Amino acid sequence: MAEQKKFGQIIYFFRSHLDSIGKILAFIFAVSFIILFVVLSLKRVLYPYETEWMEGSFIRSAARIYNGQQLFVRPSIYFVNWLYQPLSYYCIAAAMHWTGISCTAGRIVTFSSTIITACLVYLAVIRLTKGSHYNALIGAGLFLACYGLTELCFDIVRPDPLFVTLTVASVVVLLYSQRPFFLLLSALLISLAIFTKQQAVYYVLPVAVWLFLQKRSSAAIYVIVVVICFSIGTYLLYLANGDWYFYFVYRVPQGKSGGLNYFRIFMVFSSFVFSGWGVASISTLLSYFIMAKEGKSFFKSLNGFLAIILLGAIFHMAIHLSDVISGKNSAMPFAAFLAIALPVALKDVRSFIPDKYRVILPWLIVFQFLACIYTPKRLPFGVVTTADRKASDRFVDSLRVMKGNVMLWNNSLAAEFAGKQSYANDLAVSDVLSVGDTISKQFATEWKQAFDRHIFDEIIIDDVTYNNIDSIAGYGFSRFINTGSDAFKTFYGAVPSYPRYVFIPQKK
């Protein structure tokens, strides 16, 4: 009887303190995810080599600015620009003054951007909850908890983290005020985001629509300033790079669009909105529905503003999914805006629901944190170890003693560390070849001539699931390198990739 009474007391205590326990657990999760991100990311920041296929090529692009060279140039076997806007390259080039030409420069920019985004989420929630630091911390924690859901894209050398920071900042300033100065600042920030990654343009219309609902002149000012900033920036980049800027930033994406599968856009709900973010998405949606039903002019409110922005983020993810090789990096803006929306929506909806249901609200946040749990060692370079650094050093040393021109299909920066000539990244090469215009055909001819003339003494192909190369015209398989459990690796998305197969010229 005594044991039953004690058990009953425990159950009573738990039920009577359900709301408080949920809040405490949510707080613990938030702090834990923040610490976990900082610890894991700092290890990656200090790792100078590539962890992902595209990183080395991004660093080489920034190095052109650092070395005073023109950024956008005619594609060649030695270098091909990516189809992204260039602002992130300029930021990375600035960091190279302290770090030199290494991935550390790029990761300083991306890590800093992600931390700033978390701070922006914090400030947004502070504003919308009228000073609740608890909810603000929950929001920042929710954003950084999505590190695993985005395949660790928060700190790799890509334009995405900076693009997200600028996009979120352009929205957060409007949460504080819609006076002319803030409209100008928001327009400038989203323009900078567009010059970081073209997809930022998807967020101009949602902001303009909400401003139009507030005051038509505000929307007009915002759009006009965006157009002016974009025009000035485009002209300056044209002066610095000539027509090659337009070719890579606009012509190549246009040519690549012919291979997109638009039926995949419907996967946005199963792949993103209602998958890892399911609890937050459904909870926020239901809260907005209740508030819109009970209140007036919901879409004119700040919660309505976030709802419109979230729709823009979903559209962004959907369009990105039409590219069959797209990754989860497109979910980063959605993660940031949902991290703002969830704690704010749950706090505001409390006044619209009966008391007996309010105790559930903090547990919805707990459940979302549970959905974000990841095992770092199971993610691509989730934990950068001393063994990874040693494996990288050994691989670079092995390249250094190879004779002649050695082409690494996917690890151009490793070649430079070894004192070898770097060549174009094969993904960037594929983008240009997909255009099918005169430049593209001339580029294809240059590659054919390079293989025919055997200008590469050795070619190293990666052992990776996506690699369908089993032969190279004029070359034959020679040997395996970089084998064993402690081999040097990078990642293609979430798939490990090992530079392993060596091909050498065949005698005619």
Short mmCIF file of C-alpha atoms in Angstrom, two decimals, residues 213-426:
data_model
loop_
_atom_site.label_atom_id
_atom_site.label_comp_id
_atom_site.label_asym_id
_atom_site.label_seq_id
_atom_site.Cartn_x
_atom_site.Cartn_y
_atom_site.Cartn_z
CA LEU A 213 -1.25 44.70 -46.59
CA GLN A 214 0.20 47.21 -44.11
CA LYS A 215 0.65 50.19 -46.38
CA ARG A 216 0.96 50.28 -50.15
CA SER A 217 3.65 52.94 -50.12
CA SER A 218 5.80 50.74 -47.85
CA ALA A 219 5.67 47.92 -50.37
CA ALA A 220 6.51 50.34 -53.18
CA ILE A 221 9.53 51.74 -51.31
CA TYR A 222 10.78 48.24 -50.51
CA VAL A 223 10.50 46.94 -54.09
CA ILE A 224 11.98 50.10 -55.65
CA VAL A 225 15.02 49.99 -53.33
CA VAL A 226 15.56 46.27 -54.06
CA VAL A 227 15.47 47.00 -57.80
CA ILE A 228 17.91 49.92 -57.43
CA CYS A 229 20.33 47.95 -55.24
CA PHE A 230 20.16 44.96 -57.58
CA SER A 231 20.79 47.15 -60.61
CA ILE A 232 23.79 48.87 -59.05
CA GLY A 233 25.29 45.59 -57.82
CA THR A 234 24.78 43.92 -61.19
CA TYR A 235 26.49 46.79 -63.00
CA LEU A 236 29.48 46.72 -60.63
CA LEU A 237 29.89 42.97 -61.06
CA TYR A 238 29.65 43.37 -64.83
CA LEU A 239 32.42 45.97 -64.73
CA ALA A 240 34.60 43.58 -62.71
CA ASN A 241 33.89 40.42 -64.72
CA GLY A 242 32.39 41.31 -68.07
CA ASP A 243 29.89 39.03 -69.78
CA TRP A 244 31.21 35.98 -67.95
CA TYR A 245 29.32 37.13 -64.84
CA PHE A 246 26.02 36.90 -66.73
CA TYR A 247 27.03 33.63 -68.37
CA PHE A 248 27.60 31.74 -65.13
CA VAL A 249 25.01 33.39 -62.89
CA TYR A 250 22.16 33.40 -65.42
CA ARG A 251 22.96 31.51 -68.62
CA VAL A 252 24.24 28.31 -66.98
CA PRO A 253 21.25 27.98 -64.59
CA GLN A 254 18.94 28.59 -67.55
CA GLY A 255 20.60 25.81 -69.54
CA LYS A 256 20.57 23.49 -66.56
CA SER A 257 16.83 24.06 -66.03
CA GLY A 258 16.08 21.81 -69.00
CA GLY A 259 17.04 18.79 -66.89
CA LEU A 260 14.84 19.63 -63.91
CA ASN A 261 12.04 17.32 -62.78
CA TYR A 262 9.21 19.55 -61.59
CA PHE A 263 7.13 16.61 -60.38
CA ARG A 264 9.59 16.40 -57.49
CA ILE A 265 8.33 19.70 -56.05
CA PHE A 266 5.48 17.85 -54.37
CA MET A 267 8.05 15.95 -52.32
CA VAL A 268 8.60 19.12 -50.30
CA PHE A 269 5.98 18.01 -47.78
CA SER A 270 7.27 14.47 -47.29
CA SER A 271 10.96 15.43 -47.48
CA PHE A 272 10.93 18.60 -45.40
CA VAL A 273 7.74 20.17 -44.04
CA PHE A 274 6.23 17.08 -42.42
CA SER A 275 9.37 14.97 -41.97
CA GLY A 276 12.03 16.11 -39.52
CA TRP A 277 10.17 19.38 -38.97
CA GLY A 278 6.77 17.68 -38.71
CA VAL A 279 5.99 18.53 -35.08
CA ALA A 280 6.94 22.19 -35.50
CA SER A 281 5.16 22.52 -38.85
CA ILE A 282 1.87 21.00 -37.65
CA SER A 283 1.97 22.82 -34.30
CA THR A 284 2.63 26.18 -35.96
CA LEU A 285 0.00 25.57 -38.64
CA LEU A 286 -2.69 24.67 -36.08
CA SER A 287 -1.77 27.64 -33.90
CA TYR A 288 -2.05 29.99 -36.88
CA PHE A 289 -5.39 28.44 -37.83
CA ILE A 290 -6.79 28.97 -34.31
CA MET A 291 -5.50 32.55 -34.14
CA ALA A 292 -6.78 33.37 -37.64
CA LYS A 293 -10.20 31.95 -36.77
CA GLU A 294 -10.50 33.82 -33.49
CA GLY A 295 -8.74 37.07 -34.40
CA LYS A 296 -9.17 39.62 -37.15
CA SER A 297 -6.76 40.51 -39.94
CA PHE A 298 -4.38 37.67 -39.08
CA PHE A 299 -2.20 38.15 -42.16
CA LYS A 300 -1.64 41.80 -41.26
CA SER A 301 -0.16 40.75 -37.91
CA LEU A 302 3.47 39.82 -37.26
CA ASN A 303 2.42 36.18 -36.91
CA GLY A 304 0.77 36.54 -40.30
CA PHE A 305 4.04 37.97 -41.63
CA LEU A 306 5.89 34.84 -40.47
CA ALA A 307 3.19 32.65 -42.01
CA ILE A 308 3.66 34.35 -45.39
CA ILE A 309 7.46 34.06 -45.12
CA LEU A 310 7.15 30.36 -44.28
CA LEU A 311 5.08 29.88 -47.43
CA GLY A 312 7.90 31.52 -49.36
CA ALA A 313 10.42 29.18 -47.73
CA ILE A 314 8.31 26.14 -48.65
CA PHE A 315 8.12 27.37 -52.25
CA HIS A 316 11.91 27.81 -52.22
CA MET A 317 12.43 24.22 -51.04
CA ALA A 318 9.93 22.88 -53.57
CA ILE A 319 11.63 24.56 -56.53
CA HIS A 320 15.04 23.40 -55.29
CA LEU A 321 13.79 19.81 -55.13
CA SER A 322 13.17 19.84 -58.89
CA ASP A 323 16.94 19.38 -59.24
CA VAL A 324 17.43 15.64 -58.85
CA ILE A 325 20.82 16.10 -57.15
CA SER A 326 19.58 18.76 -54.73
CA GLY A 327 20.54 18.47 -51.08
CA LYS A 328 18.98 19.60 -47.83
CA ASN A 329 20.74 22.95 -47.79
CA SER A 330 17.60 24.58 -49.22
CA ALA A 331 15.84 23.87 -45.91
CA MET A 332 18.06 26.26 -43.96
CA PRO A 333 15.85 29.38 -44.35
CA PHE A 334 12.78 27.28 -43.49
CA ALA A 335 14.56 26.02 -40.37
CA ALA A 336 15.39 29.57 -39.27
CA PHE A 337 11.92 31.01 -39.82
CA LEU A 338 10.20 27.99 -38.25
CA ALA A 339 12.49 28.33 -35.22
CA ILE A 340 11.12 31.86 -34.83
CA ALA A 341 7.51 30.94 -35.56
CA LEU A 342 7.06 27.90 -33.28
CA PRO A 343 7.80 29.37 -29.81
CA VAL A 344 5.99 32.59 -30.74
CA ALA A 345 2.91 30.81 -32.08
CA LEU A 346 2.67 28.50 -29.05
CA LYS A 347 2.96 31.43 -26.67
CA ASP A 348 0.32 33.49 -28.49
CA VAL A 349 -2.15 30.63 -28.96
CA ARG A 350 -2.32 30.02 -25.18
CA SER A 351 -4.95 32.72 -24.78
CA PHE A 352 -7.18 31.08 -27.42
CA ILE A 353 -7.35 27.54 -25.97
CA PRO A 354 -8.77 26.05 -22.72
CA ASP A 355 -6.45 25.80 -19.70
CA LYS A 356 -6.42 21.99 -19.75
CA TYR A 357 -4.74 21.97 -23.18
CA ARG A 358 -2.08 24.57 -22.40
CA VAL A 359 0.13 22.06 -20.57
CA ILE A 360 0.68 20.31 -23.92
CA LEU A 361 2.31 23.33 -25.57
CA PRO A 362 5.85 23.11 -24.08
CA TRP A 363 5.85 19.39 -24.82
CA LEU A 364 5.36 20.10 -28.52
CA ILE A 365 8.68 21.92 -28.43
CA VAL A 366 10.24 19.00 -26.56
CA PHE A 367 8.97 16.57 -29.21
CA GLN A 368 10.43 18.76 -31.97
CA PHE A 369 13.79 18.74 -30.22
CA LEU A 370 13.56 14.95 -29.99
CA ALA A 371 12.95 14.82 -33.76
CA CYS A 372 16.17 16.81 -34.26
CA ILE A 373 18.42 14.45 -32.32
CA TYR A 374 21.31 13.18 -34.40
CA THR A 375 24.39 11.06 -33.88
CA PRO A 376 27.35 13.16 -35.07
CA LYS A 377 29.49 10.18 -36.04
CA ARG A 378 26.79 8.98 -38.45
CA LEU A 379 26.69 12.27 -40.33
CA PRO A 380 29.18 13.45 -43.00
CA PHE A 381 32.23 14.61 -41.05
CA GLY A 382 30.01 15.12 -38.03
CA VAL A 383 33.09 14.75 -35.85
CA VAL A 384 36.45 15.80 -37.30
CA THR A 385 39.09 13.76 -35.50
CA THR A 386 42.88 13.70 -35.27
CA ALA A 387 42.71 10.53 -37.38
CA ASP A 388 40.94 12.49 -40.15
CA ARG A 389 43.70 15.11 -40.11
CA LYS A 390 46.42 12.45 -40.28
CA ALA A 391 44.65 10.65 -43.14
CA SER A 392 44.42 13.93 -45.05
CA ASP A 393 48.10 14.71 -44.48
CA ARG A 394 49.07 11.22 -45.68
CA PHE A 395 46.98 11.58 -48.83
CA VAL A 396 48.50 14.96 -49.66
CA ASP A 397 51.99 13.50 -49.07
CA SER A 398 51.18 10.66 -51.47
CA LEU A 399 50.10 13.17 -54.12
CA ARG A 400 53.26 15.17 -53.62
CA VAL A 401 55.51 12.26 -54.68
CA MET A 402 53.47 11.41 -57.79
CA LYS A 403 55.25 12.43 -60.97
CA GLY A 404 53.83 14.81 -63.56
CA ASN A 405 50.33 16.24 -63.80
CA VAL A 406 47.88 14.55 -61.45
CA MET A 407 44.19 15.30 -61.89
CA LEU A 408 41.85 14.80 -58.95
CA TRP A 409 38.31 14.78 -60.25
CA ASN A 410 36.74 15.99 -57.03
CA ASN A 411 39.41 17.28 -54.63
CA SER A 412 41.09 20.23 -56.29
CA LEU A 413 42.31 21.89 -53.08
CA ALA A 414 44.12 18.74 -51.95
CA ALA A 415 46.09 18.90 -55.21
CA GLU A 416 47.16 22.47 -54.48
CA PHE A 417 48.28 21.52 -50.97
CA ALA A 418 50.48 18.89 -52.64
CA GLY A 419 51.98 21.46 -55.01
CA LYS A 420 50.14 20.05 -58.02
CA GLN A 421 48.12 21.79 -60.70
CA SER A 422 44.43 22.01 -59.82
CA TYR A 423 41.72 21.29 -62.36
CA ALA A 424 38.05 22.15 -62.64
CA ASN A 425 35.53 20.54 -60.30
CA ASP A 426 33.56 17.92 -62.23
#
